Tab-separated table of N, CA and C in Angstrom:
chain	number	residue	atom	x	y	z
W	6	MET	N	-8.890	-20.385	-0.106
W	6	MET	CA	-8.372	-19.349	-0.918
W	6	MET	C	-8.071	-18.170	0.059
W	7	HIS	N	-6.884	-17.560	-0.127
W	7	HIS	CA	-6.447	-16.441	0.700
W	7	HIS	C	-6.250	-15.295	-0.263
W	8	ASN	N	-7.079	-14.322	-0.209
W	8	ASN	CA	-6.948	-13.017	-0.994
W	8	ASN	C	-7.053	-11.869	-0.025
W	9	VAL	N	-5.961	-11.258	0.163
W	9	VAL	CA	-5.785	-10.252	1.301
W	9	VAL	C	-5.333	-8.872	0.684
W	10	ILE	N	-6.074	-7.893	1.165
W	10	ILE	CA	-5.700	-6.437	0.798
W	10	ILE	C	-5.195	-5.770	2.094
W	11	ILE	N	-4.008	-5.189	1.999
W	11	ILE	CA	-3.376	-4.381	3.112
W	11	ILE	C	-3.301	-2.890	2.590
W	12	PHE	N	-3.704	-2.039	3.471
W	12	PHE	CA	-3.645	-0.652	3.114
W	12	PHE	C	-3.359	0.238	4.369
W	13	GLY	N	-2.935	1.490	4.131
W	13	GLY	CA	-2.727	2.425	5.234
W	13	GLY	C	-1.756	3.529	4.761
W	14	ASN	N	-1.359	4.355	5.629
W	14	ASN	CA	-0.465	5.450	5.319
W	14	ASN	C	0.834	4.947	4.939
W	15	SER	N	1.649	5.817	4.220
W	15	SER	CA	3.032	5.448	3.863
W	15	SER	C	3.733	5.215	5.179
W	16	GLY	N	4.583	4.173	5.290
W	16	GLY	CA	5.292	4.008	6.474
W	16	GLY	C	4.584	3.174	7.541
W	17	SER	N	3.354	2.673	7.229
W	17	SER	CA	2.556	2.023	8.169
W	17	SER	C	2.883	0.527	8.360
W	18	GLY	N	3.725	-0.024	7.385
W	18	GLY	CA	4.148	-1.446	7.411
W	18	GLY	C	3.455	-2.339	6.456
W	19	LYS	N	2.859	-1.753	5.431
W	19	LYS	CA	2.156	-2.517	4.404
W	19	LYS	C	3.032	-3.509	3.731
W	20	SER	N	4.104	-3.064	3.266
W	20	SER	CA	5.010	-3.942	2.507
W	20	SER	C	5.610	-4.990	3.443
W	21	THR	N	5.996	-4.664	4.626
W	21	THR	CA	6.572	-5.602	5.633
W	21	THR	C	5.559	-6.717	5.794
W	22	LEU	N	4.312	-6.345	6.157
W	22	LEU	CA	3.310	-7.416	6.413
W	22	LEU	C	2.938	-8.165	5.200
W	23	ALA	N	2.880	-7.575	4.116
W	23	ALA	CA	2.537	-8.285	2.800
W	23	ALA	C	3.713	-9.313	2.489
W	24	LYS	N	4.959	-8.858	2.678
W	24	LYS	CA	6.018	-9.805	2.369
W	24	LYS	C	6.014	-10.970	3.374
W	25	HIS	N	5.702	-10.666	4.739
W	25	HIS	CA	5.527	-11.776	5.694
W	25	HIS	C	4.530	-12.755	5.289
W	26	LEU	N	3.286	-12.232	4.900
W	26	LEU	CA	2.147	-13.181	4.464
W	26	LEU	C	2.541	-13.854	3.209
W	27	ALA	N	3.199	-13.266	2.256
W	27	ALA	CA	3.620	-13.988	1.040
W	27	ALA	C	4.589	-15.080	1.433
W	28	ASN	N	5.565	-14.830	2.273
W	28	ASN	CA	6.536	-15.800	2.621
W	28	ASN	C	5.961	-17.056	3.503
W	29	THR	N	5.169	-16.651	4.381
W	29	THR	CA	4.679	-17.706	5.439
W	29	THR	C	3.350	-18.395	4.849
W	30	GLN	N	2.654	-17.803	3.974
W	30	GLN	CA	1.401	-18.467	3.416
W	30	GLN	C	1.427	-18.791	2.008
W	31	GLY	N	2.554	-18.543	1.383
W	31	GLY	CA	2.695	-18.816	-0.011
W	31	GLY	C	1.787	-17.990	-0.893
W	32	LEU	N	1.563	-16.722	-0.620
W	32	LEU	CA	0.767	-15.811	-1.415
W	32	LEU	C	1.629	-15.084	-2.400
W	33	ALA	N	1.036	-14.859	-3.589
W	33	ALA	CA	1.625	-13.972	-4.515
W	33	ALA	C	1.426	-12.571	-4.041
W	34	HIS	N	2.424	-11.695	-4.247
W	34	HIS	CA	2.442	-10.376	-3.610
W	34	HIS	C	2.506	-9.356	-4.759
W	35	LEU	N	1.571	-8.337	-4.667
W	35	LEU	CA	1.573	-7.185	-5.563
W	35	LEU	C	1.579	-5.957	-4.818
W	36	ASP	N	2.657	-5.196	-4.959
W	36	ASP	CA	2.846	-3.865	-4.354
W	36	ASP	C	2.280	-2.827	-5.323
W	37	LEU	N	1.171	-2.156	-5.039
W	37	LEU	CA	0.556	-1.259	-5.967
W	37	LEU	C	1.446	-0.083	-6.368
W	38	ASP	N	2.499	0.213	-5.598
W	38	ASP	CA	3.446	1.230	-5.943
W	38	ASP	C	4.078	0.960	-7.369
W	39	THR	N	4.184	-0.323	-7.582
W	39	THR	CA	4.967	-0.743	-8.847
W	39	THR	C	4.124	-0.600	-10.018
W	40	ILE	N	2.809	-0.381	-9.930
W	40	ILE	CA	1.889	-0.270	-11.060
W	40	ILE	C	1.154	1.018	-11.130
W	41	ALA	N	1.321	1.872	-10.113
W	41	ALA	CA	0.432	3.114	-9.982
W	41	ALA	C	0.992	4.349	-10.695
W	42	TRP	N	2.315	4.320	-10.980
W	42	TRP	CA	3.039	5.495	-11.395
W	42	TRP	C	3.659	5.272	-12.843
W	43	LEU	N	3.760	6.330	-13.541
W	43	LEU	CA	4.433	6.399	-14.831
W	43	LEU	C	5.956	6.705	-14.506
W	44	ALA	N	6.894	6.342	-15.309
W	44	ALA	CA	8.260	6.625	-15.069
W	44	ALA	C	8.567	7.969	-15.691
W	45	THR	N	8.028	9.012	-14.946
W	45	THR	CA	8.215	10.437	-15.301
W	45	THR	C	8.745	11.224	-14.190
W	46	THR	N	9.251	12.436	-14.520
W	46	THR	CA	9.788	13.370	-13.518
W	46	THR	C	9.145	14.679	-13.769
W	47	PRO	N	8.276	15.243	-12.960
W	47	PRO	CA	7.919	14.696	-11.675
W	47	PRO	C	6.930	13.462	-11.957
W	48	PRO	N	6.811	12.604	-10.830
W	48	PRO	CA	6.053	11.444	-11.010
W	48	PRO	C	4.585	11.787	-11.371
W	49	GLN	N	3.929	10.940	-12.218
W	49	GLN	CA	2.601	11.151	-12.492
W	49	GLN	C	1.889	9.717	-12.327
W	50	ARG	N	0.618	9.733	-11.949
W	50	ARG	CA	-0.084	8.471	-11.799
W	50	ARG	C	-0.343	7.897	-13.252
W	51	MET	N	-0.197	6.589	-13.269
W	51	MET	CA	-0.574	5.835	-14.446
W	51	MET	C	-2.045	5.965	-14.614
W	52	PRO	N	-2.615	6.079	-15.850
W	52	PRO	CA	-4.063	5.985	-16.008
W	52	PRO	C	-4.605	4.753	-15.284
W	53	ILE	N	-5.728	4.978	-14.607
W	53	ILE	CA	-6.332	3.864	-13.725
W	53	ILE	C	-6.649	2.688	-14.704
W	54	GLU	N	-7.016	2.892	-15.927
W	54	GLU	CA	-7.283	1.755	-16.774
W	54	GLU	C	-6.066	0.906	-16.993
W	55	ARG	N	-4.903	1.486	-17.146
W	55	ARG	CA	-3.702	0.678	-17.335
W	55	ARG	C	-3.348	-0.026	-16.034
W	56	SER	N	-3.546	0.543	-14.916
W	56	SER	CA	-3.194	-0.122	-13.665
W	56	SER	C	-4.130	-1.261	-13.375
W	57	THR	N	-5.407	-1.016	-13.687
W	57	THR	CA	-6.420	-2.159	-13.506
W	57	THR	C	-6.208	-3.306	-14.461
W	58	GLU	N	-5.553	-3.047	-15.660
W	58	GLU	CA	-5.200	-4.108	-16.560
W	58	GLU	C	-4.089	-5.009	-15.926
W	59	VAL	N	-3.145	-4.382	-15.298
W	59	VAL	CA	-2.049	-5.006	-14.612
W	59	VAL	C	-2.575	-5.908	-13.493
W	60	ILE	N	-3.501	-5.265	-12.646
W	60	ILE	CA	-4.176	-6.027	-11.598
W	60	ILE	C	-4.888	-7.194	-12.207
W	61	ASP	N	-5.629	-7.041	-13.229
W	61	ASP	CA	-6.393	-8.179	-13.702
W	61	ASP	C	-5.425	-9.310	-14.195
W	62	THR	N	-4.343	-8.928	-14.842
W	62	THR	CA	-3.353	-9.947	-15.231
W	62	THR	C	-2.920	-10.708	-14.039
W	63	PHE	N	-2.457	-9.962	-13.000
W	63	PHE	CA	-1.965	-10.551	-11.683
W	63	PHE	C	-3.017	-11.454	-11.139
W	64	LEU	N	-4.278	-11.110	-11.089
W	64	LEU	CA	-5.353	-11.895	-10.467
W	64	LEU	C	-5.551	-13.172	-11.333
W	65	SER	N	-5.393	-13.065	-12.661
W	65	SER	CA	-5.659	-14.238	-13.578
W	65	SER	C	-4.449	-15.212	-13.352
W	66	GLN	N	-3.373	-14.802	-12.946
W	66	GLN	CA	-2.229	-15.698	-12.888
W	66	GLN	C	-1.982	-16.299	-11.364
W	67	ASN	N	-2.745	-15.646	-10.482
W	67	ASN	CA	-2.540	-16.080	-8.984
W	67	ASN	C	-3.925	-16.369	-8.316
W	68	THR	N	-4.000	-17.540	-7.652
W	68	THR	CA	-5.205	-17.866	-6.984
W	68	THR	C	-5.138	-17.276	-5.591
W	69	ASN	N	-4.104	-17.354	-4.882
W	69	ASN	CA	-3.841	-16.855	-3.530
W	69	ASN	C	-2.885	-15.726	-3.546
W	70	TRP	N	-3.267	-14.529	-2.915
W	70	TRP	CA	-2.476	-13.335	-3.153
W	70	TRP	C	-2.714	-12.370	-2.008
W	71	VAL	N	-1.705	-11.522	-1.971
W	71	VAL	CA	-1.805	-10.247	-1.069
W	71	VAL	C	-1.463	-9.036	-1.916
W	72	ILE	N	-2.313	-8.112	-1.845
W	72	ILE	CA	-2.106	-6.888	-2.572
W	72	ILE	C	-2.052	-5.697	-1.540
W	73	GLU	N	-1.059	-4.862	-1.751
W	73	GLU	CA	-0.869	-3.754	-0.771
W	73	GLU	C	-0.655	-2.495	-1.423
W	74	GLY	N	-1.085	-1.412	-0.725
W	74	GLY	CA	-0.865	-0.020	-1.261
W	74	GLY	C	-1.715	0.951	-0.469
W	75	CYS	N	-1.611	2.172	-0.881
W	75	CYS	CA	-2.298	3.325	-0.301
W	75	CYS	C	-3.422	3.898	-1.268
W	76	TYR	N	-3.617	3.261	-2.403
W	76	TYR	CA	-4.423	3.785	-3.438
W	76	TYR	C	-5.763	3.350	-3.380
W	77	ALA	N	-6.702	4.138	-2.691
W	77	ALA	CA	-8.090	3.686	-2.509
W	77	ALA	C	-8.794	3.346	-3.782
W	78	ASP	N	-8.521	4.121	-4.882
W	78	ASP	CA	-9.199	3.859	-6.109
W	78	ASP	C	-8.838	2.513	-6.653
W	79	LEU	N	-7.544	2.068	-6.609
W	79	LEU	CA	-7.204	0.812	-7.053
W	79	LEU	C	-7.610	-0.406	-6.116
W	80	LEU	N	-7.562	-0.058	-4.782
W	80	LEU	CA	-8.032	-1.052	-3.757
W	80	LEU	C	-9.518	-1.294	-3.863
W	81	GLU	N	-10.264	-0.265	-4.172
W	81	GLU	CA	-11.704	-0.409	-4.327
W	81	GLU	C	-12.027	-1.309	-5.564
W	82	TYR	N	-11.150	-1.218	-6.601
W	82	TYR	CA	-11.391	-2.049	-7.730
W	82	TYR	C	-11.176	-3.567	-7.441
W	83	VAL	N	-10.222	-3.839	-6.580
W	83	VAL	CA	-9.855	-5.174	-6.281
W	83	VAL	C	-10.674	-5.753	-5.075
W	84	MET	N	-11.282	-4.901	-4.291
W	84	MET	CA	-11.940	-5.314	-3.106
W	84	MET	C	-12.968	-6.471	-3.339
W	85	PRO	N	-13.818	-6.490	-4.342
W	85	PRO	CA	-14.776	-7.552	-4.515
W	85	PRO	C	-14.097	-8.991	-4.620
W	86	LYS	N	-12.802	-8.904	-5.008
W	86	LYS	CA	-12.126	-10.214	-5.092
W	86	LYS	C	-11.386	-10.670	-3.845
W	87	ALA	N	-11.356	-9.879	-2.858
W	87	ALA	CA	-10.667	-10.200	-1.670
W	87	ALA	C	-11.548	-10.796	-0.557
W	88	ASN	N	-10.894	-11.599	0.256
W	88	ASN	CA	-11.746	-12.134	1.370
W	88	ASN	C	-11.263	-11.687	2.714
W	89	LYS	N	-10.146	-10.847	2.727
W	89	LYS	CA	-9.682	-10.237	3.945
W	89	LYS	C	-9.086	-8.855	3.706
W	90	LEU	N	-9.362	-7.950	4.660
W	90	LEU	CA	-8.849	-6.636	4.608
W	90	LEU	C	-8.050	-6.295	5.853
W	91	ILE	N	-6.865	-5.750	5.751
W	91	ILE	CA	-6.119	-5.356	6.903
W	91	ILE	C	-5.726	-3.825	6.706
W	92	PHE	N	-6.314	-3.006	7.614
W	92	PHE	CA	-6.090	-1.554	7.564
W	92	PHE	C	-4.994	-1.272	8.581
W	93	LEU	N	-3.857	-0.798	8.208
W	93	LEU	CA	-2.801	-0.424	9.179
W	93	LEU	C	-2.929	1.037	9.415
W	94	ASN	N	-3.632	1.386	10.531
W	94	ASN	CA	-4.011	2.695	10.814
W	94	ASN	C	-3.209	3.137	12.123
W	95	LEU	N	-1.900	3.240	11.874
W	95	LEU	CA	-0.866	3.601	12.791
W	95	LEU	C	-0.797	5.157	12.943
W	96	PRO	N	-0.474	5.571	14.223
W	96	PRO	CA	-0.224	7.043	14.365
W	96	PRO	C	0.829	7.548	13.362
W	97	VAL	N	0.627	8.777	12.960
W	97	VAL	CA	1.557	9.397	12.055
W	97	VAL	C	3.025	9.351	12.496
W	98	ALA	N	3.229	9.586	13.852
W	98	ALA	CA	4.615	9.546	14.338
W	98	ALA	C	5.220	8.137	14.196
W	99	ASP	N	4.480	7.083	14.267
W	99	ASP	CA	5.011	5.766	14.142
W	99	ASP	C	5.269	5.501	12.617
W	100	CYS	N	4.517	6.099	11.697
W	100	CYS	CA	4.855	5.937	10.282
W	100	CYS	C	6.000	6.646	9.900
W	101	ILE	N	6.280	7.861	10.560
W	101	ILE	CA	7.436	8.543	10.147
W	101	ILE	C	8.691	7.863	10.756
W	102	THR	N	8.616	7.274	11.939
W	102	THR	CA	9.691	6.505	12.404
W	102	THR	C	9.959	5.285	11.493
W	103	ASN	N	8.949	4.640	11.117
W	103	ASN	CA	9.110	3.454	10.187
W	103	ASN	C	9.787	3.919	8.924
W	104	ALA	N	9.426	5.021	8.317
W	104	ALA	CA	9.976	5.558	7.079
W	104	ALA	C	11.384	5.845	7.235
W	105	LYS	N	11.761	6.403	8.379
W	105	LYS	CA	13.226	6.679	8.652
W	105	LYS	C	14.007	5.468	8.689
W	106	ASN	N	13.496	4.357	9.191
W	106	ASN	CA	14.152	3.188	9.315
W	106	ASN	C	13.918	2.116	8.187
W	107	ARG	N	13.228	2.520	7.144
W	107	ARG	CA	12.987	1.679	6.071
W	107	ARG	C	14.252	1.128	5.382
W	108	PRO	N	14.241	-0.104	5.075
W	108	PRO	CA	15.367	-0.660	4.345
W	108	PRO	C	15.233	-0.260	2.862
W	109	TRP	N	16.283	-0.300	2.088
W	109	TRP	CA	16.241	-0.023	0.791
W	109	TRP	C	15.261	-0.881	-0.023
W	110	GLU	N	14.441	-0.153	-0.813
W	110	GLU	CA	13.415	-0.837	-1.578
W	110	GLU	C	13.837	-0.806	-3.107
W	111	PRO	N	14.529	-1.815	-3.532
W	111	PRO	CA	15.177	-1.834	-4.843
W	111	PRO	C	14.066	-1.898	-6.018
W	112	HIS	N	12.872	-2.254	-5.709
W	112	HIS	CA	11.826	-2.158	-6.660
W	112	HIS	C	11.236	-0.766	-6.933
W	113	LYS	N	11.639	0.203	-6.044
W	113	LYS	CA	11.249	1.523	-6.122
W	113	LYS	C	12.312	2.605	-6.393
W	114	TYR	N	13.610	2.215	-5.957
W	114	TYR	CA	14.669	3.125	-6.012
W	114	TYR	C	15.958	2.464	-6.566
W	115	PRO	N	16.801	3.127	-7.437
W	115	PRO	CA	17.916	2.433	-7.892
W	115	PRO	C	18.986	2.221	-6.909
W	116	ASN	N	18.975	2.907	-5.756
W	116	ASN	CA	19.943	2.536	-4.675
W	116	ASN	C	19.433	3.274	-3.428
W	117	LYS	N	20.020	2.897	-2.250
W	117	LYS	CA	19.661	3.444	-0.972
W	117	LYS	C	19.751	4.918	-0.899
W	118	GLN	N	20.753	5.611	-1.493
W	118	GLN	CA	20.993	6.953	-1.482
W	118	GLN	C	19.807	7.631	-2.121
W	119	ALA	N	19.285	7.144	-3.264
W	119	ALA	CA	18.178	7.717	-3.965
W	119	ALA	C	16.907	7.625	-3.096
W	120	GLN	N	16.799	6.609	-2.348
W	120	GLN	CA	15.585	6.501	-1.490
W	120	GLN	C	15.821	7.480	-0.284
W	121	ASP	N	16.840	7.569	0.226
W	121	ASP	CA	17.163	8.520	1.303
W	121	ASP	C	16.995	10.024	0.843
W	122	ASN	N	17.350	10.308	-0.348
W	122	ASN	CA	17.127	11.675	-0.942
W	122	ASN	C	15.657	12.038	-1.009
W	123	ASN	N	14.817	11.092	-0.990
W	123	ASN	CA	13.334	11.226	-1.073
W	123	ASN	C	12.662	11.298	0.334
W	124	LEU	N	13.392	11.145	1.354
W	124	LEU	CA	12.838	10.921	2.751
W	124	LEU	C	12.158	12.163	3.250
W	125	ALA	N	12.767	13.340	3.016
W	125	ALA	CA	12.075	14.602	3.574
W	125	ALA	C	10.693	14.738	2.879
W	126	MET	N	10.655	14.522	1.563
W	126	MET	CA	9.229	14.532	0.858
W	126	MET	C	8.350	13.547	1.417
W	127	LEU	N	8.809	12.337	1.623
W	127	LEU	CA	8.017	11.292	2.146
W	127	LEU	C	7.446	11.621	3.552
W	128	ILE	N	8.242	12.138	4.409
W	128	ILE	CA	7.881	12.585	5.792
W	128	ILE	C	6.758	13.605	5.693
W	129	GLU	N	6.885	14.565	4.778
W	129	GLU	CA	5.821	15.569	4.649
W	129	GLU	C	4.521	14.932	4.238
W	130	TRP	N	4.660	14.011	3.207
W	130	TRP	CA	3.505	13.189	2.716
W	130	TRP	C	2.809	12.480	3.798
W	131	ILE	N	3.558	11.830	4.686
W	131	ILE	CA	3.013	11.027	5.824
W	131	ILE	C	2.262	11.946	6.721
W	132	LYS	N	2.846	13.181	7.018
W	132	LYS	CA	2.166	14.065	7.993
W	132	LYS	C	0.828	14.511	7.485
W	133	GLN	N	0.672	14.647	6.128
W	133	GLN	CA	-0.601	15.122	5.564
W	133	GLN	C	-1.703	14.118	5.538
W	134	TYR	N	-1.440	12.865	5.819
W	134	TYR	CA	-2.370	11.780	5.708
W	134	TYR	C	-3.734	12.110	6.386
W	135	PRO	N	-3.764	12.521	7.640
W	135	PRO	CA	-5.090	12.724	8.364
W	135	PRO	C	-5.833	13.873	7.700
W	136	ASN	N	-5.226	14.757	7.010
W	136	ASN	CA	-5.932	16.060	6.544
W	136	ASN	C	-6.237	16.044	4.997
W	137	ARG	N	-5.589	15.154	4.293
W	137	ARG	CA	-5.900	15.142	2.817
W	137	ARG	C	-7.281	14.630	2.539
W	138	ASP	N	-7.793	14.894	1.303
W	138	ASP	CA	-9.064	14.285	0.936
W	138	ASP	C	-9.029	13.542	-0.431
W	139	ASP	N	-7.734	12.990	-0.650
W	139	ASP	CA	-7.507	12.287	-1.915
W	139	ASP	C	-7.589	10.814	-1.690
W	140	THR	N	-7.235	10.062	-2.749
W	140	THR	CA	-7.336	8.596	-2.783
W	140	THR	C	-6.312	7.941	-1.788
W	141	PHE	N	-5.302	8.734	-1.332
W	141	PHE	CA	-4.337	8.229	-0.418
W	141	PHE	C	-4.578	8.600	0.947
W	142	SER	N	-5.711	9.119	1.337
W	142	SER	CA	-5.975	9.743	2.686
W	142	SER	C	-6.577	8.772	3.677
W	143	LEU	N	-6.524	9.203	4.925
W	143	LEU	CA	-7.183	8.557	5.953
W	143	LEU	C	-8.689	8.498	5.727
W	144	ALA	N	-9.227	9.512	5.251
W	144	ALA	CA	-10.752	9.464	4.972
W	144	ALA	C	-11.054	8.407	3.960
W	145	ALA	N	-10.227	8.285	2.911
W	145	ALA	CA	-10.528	7.380	1.838
W	145	ALA	C	-10.283	5.881	2.359
W	146	HIS	N	-9.405	5.733	3.220
W	146	HIS	CA	-9.046	4.439	3.825
W	146	HIS	C	-10.105	3.996	4.808
W	147	LYS	N	-10.666	4.917	5.599
W	147	LYS	CA	-11.766	4.643	6.416
W	147	LYS	C	-12.986	4.188	5.691
W	148	LYS	N	-13.221	4.862	4.595
W	148	LYS	CA	-14.349	4.571	3.796
W	148	LYS	C	-14.252	3.137	3.119
W	149	LEU	N	-13.082	2.845	2.726
W	149	LEU	CA	-12.897	1.484	2.205
W	149	LEU	C	-13.119	0.439	3.313
W	150	TYR	N	-12.509	0.670	4.506
W	150	TYR	CA	-12.695	-0.251	5.580
W	150	TYR	C	-14.206	-0.471	5.909
W	151	GLN	N	-14.917	0.619	6.056
W	151	GLN	CA	-16.298	0.459	6.416
W	151	GLN	C	-17.168	-0.198	5.393
W	152	ALA	N	-16.753	0.017	4.104
W	152	ALA	CA	-17.555	-0.657	2.977
W	152	ALA	C	-17.286	-2.108	2.800
W	153	PHE	N	-16.259	-2.662	3.440
W	153	PHE	CA	-15.892	-4.049	3.115
W	153	PHE	C	-16.675	-4.958	3.969
W	154	ALA	N	-17.370	-5.958	3.436
W	154	ALA	CA	-18.315	-6.819	4.156
W	154	ALA	C	-17.617	-8.055	4.637
W	155	GLY	N	-16.383	-8.373	4.214
W	155	GLY	CA	-15.703	-9.597	4.539
W	155	GLY	C	-14.976	-9.432	5.909
W	156	ALA	N	-14.134	-10.397	6.084
W	156	ALA	CA	-13.240	-10.434	7.314
W	156	ALA	C	-12.244	-9.248	7.242
W	157	LYS	N	-12.188	-8.491	8.274
W	157	LYS	CA	-11.312	-7.273	8.224
W	157	LYS	C	-10.782	-7.036	9.716
W	158	GLU	N	-9.621	-6.384	9.683
W	158	GLU	CA	-9.043	-5.953	10.993
W	158	GLU	C	-8.332	-4.649	10.750
W	159	MET	N	-8.315	-3.924	11.900
W	159	MET	CA	-7.513	-2.617	11.807
W	159	MET	C	-6.540	-2.732	12.941
W	160	ARG	N	-5.250	-2.397	12.514
W	160	ARG	CA	-4.147	-2.475	13.418
W	160	ARG	C	-3.725	-1.082	13.702
W	161	THR	N	-3.509	-0.667	14.939
W	161	THR	CA	-3.210	0.711	15.321
W	161	THR	C	-1.840	0.851	15.917
W	162	GLU	N	-1.018	-0.217	15.880
W	162	GLU	CA	0.352	-0.168	16.370
W	162	GLU	C	1.240	-1.086	15.578
W	163	ASN	N	2.523	-0.761	15.618
W	163	ASN	CA	3.502	-1.684	14.975
W	163	ASN	C	3.398	-2.997	15.542
W	164	VAL	N	3.550	-3.960	14.698
W	164	VAL	CA	3.566	-5.380	15.148
W	164	VAL	C	4.745	-6.086	14.407
W	165	CYS	N	5.435	-6.842	15.202
W	165	CYS	CA	6.534	-7.662	14.504
W	165	CYS	C	5.971	-8.853	13.833
W	166	TRP	N	6.348	-8.930	12.566
W	166	TRP	CA	5.809	-10.117	11.816
W	166	TRP	C	6.912	-11.088	11.586
């Protein structure tokens, strides 16, 4: 059984690695971005209870999976069901470069232009990662990593998958 959690800053390569594992190891893939937000402007977090219901449904339908995201609160919920943790702890500068080179994510944006229009905000968000104290922060991710008793790895540089 392969149950993998991948987390890190925006632009760290979570989706890229998760897609690679899904394709090469036959894992079901859940991107937490798709279940963490309400369709509102400005964006608002979905109530945790609703997000965890979606996670429970995903887990009940899939034996082998990879779940990725930056939401320590949701990752903490699913951690007891995982047998591997991968923390993509890249330098902020690398995450910014990755964000600038990101291909269009159709599950998040209606078109590439809409995604690009959000880039300046995303870069500011990435820059704040080391200093925030929220569920999306480096501090929250370090705490998750330290708490996990199973197999885990921390990657600190871009890797081609």
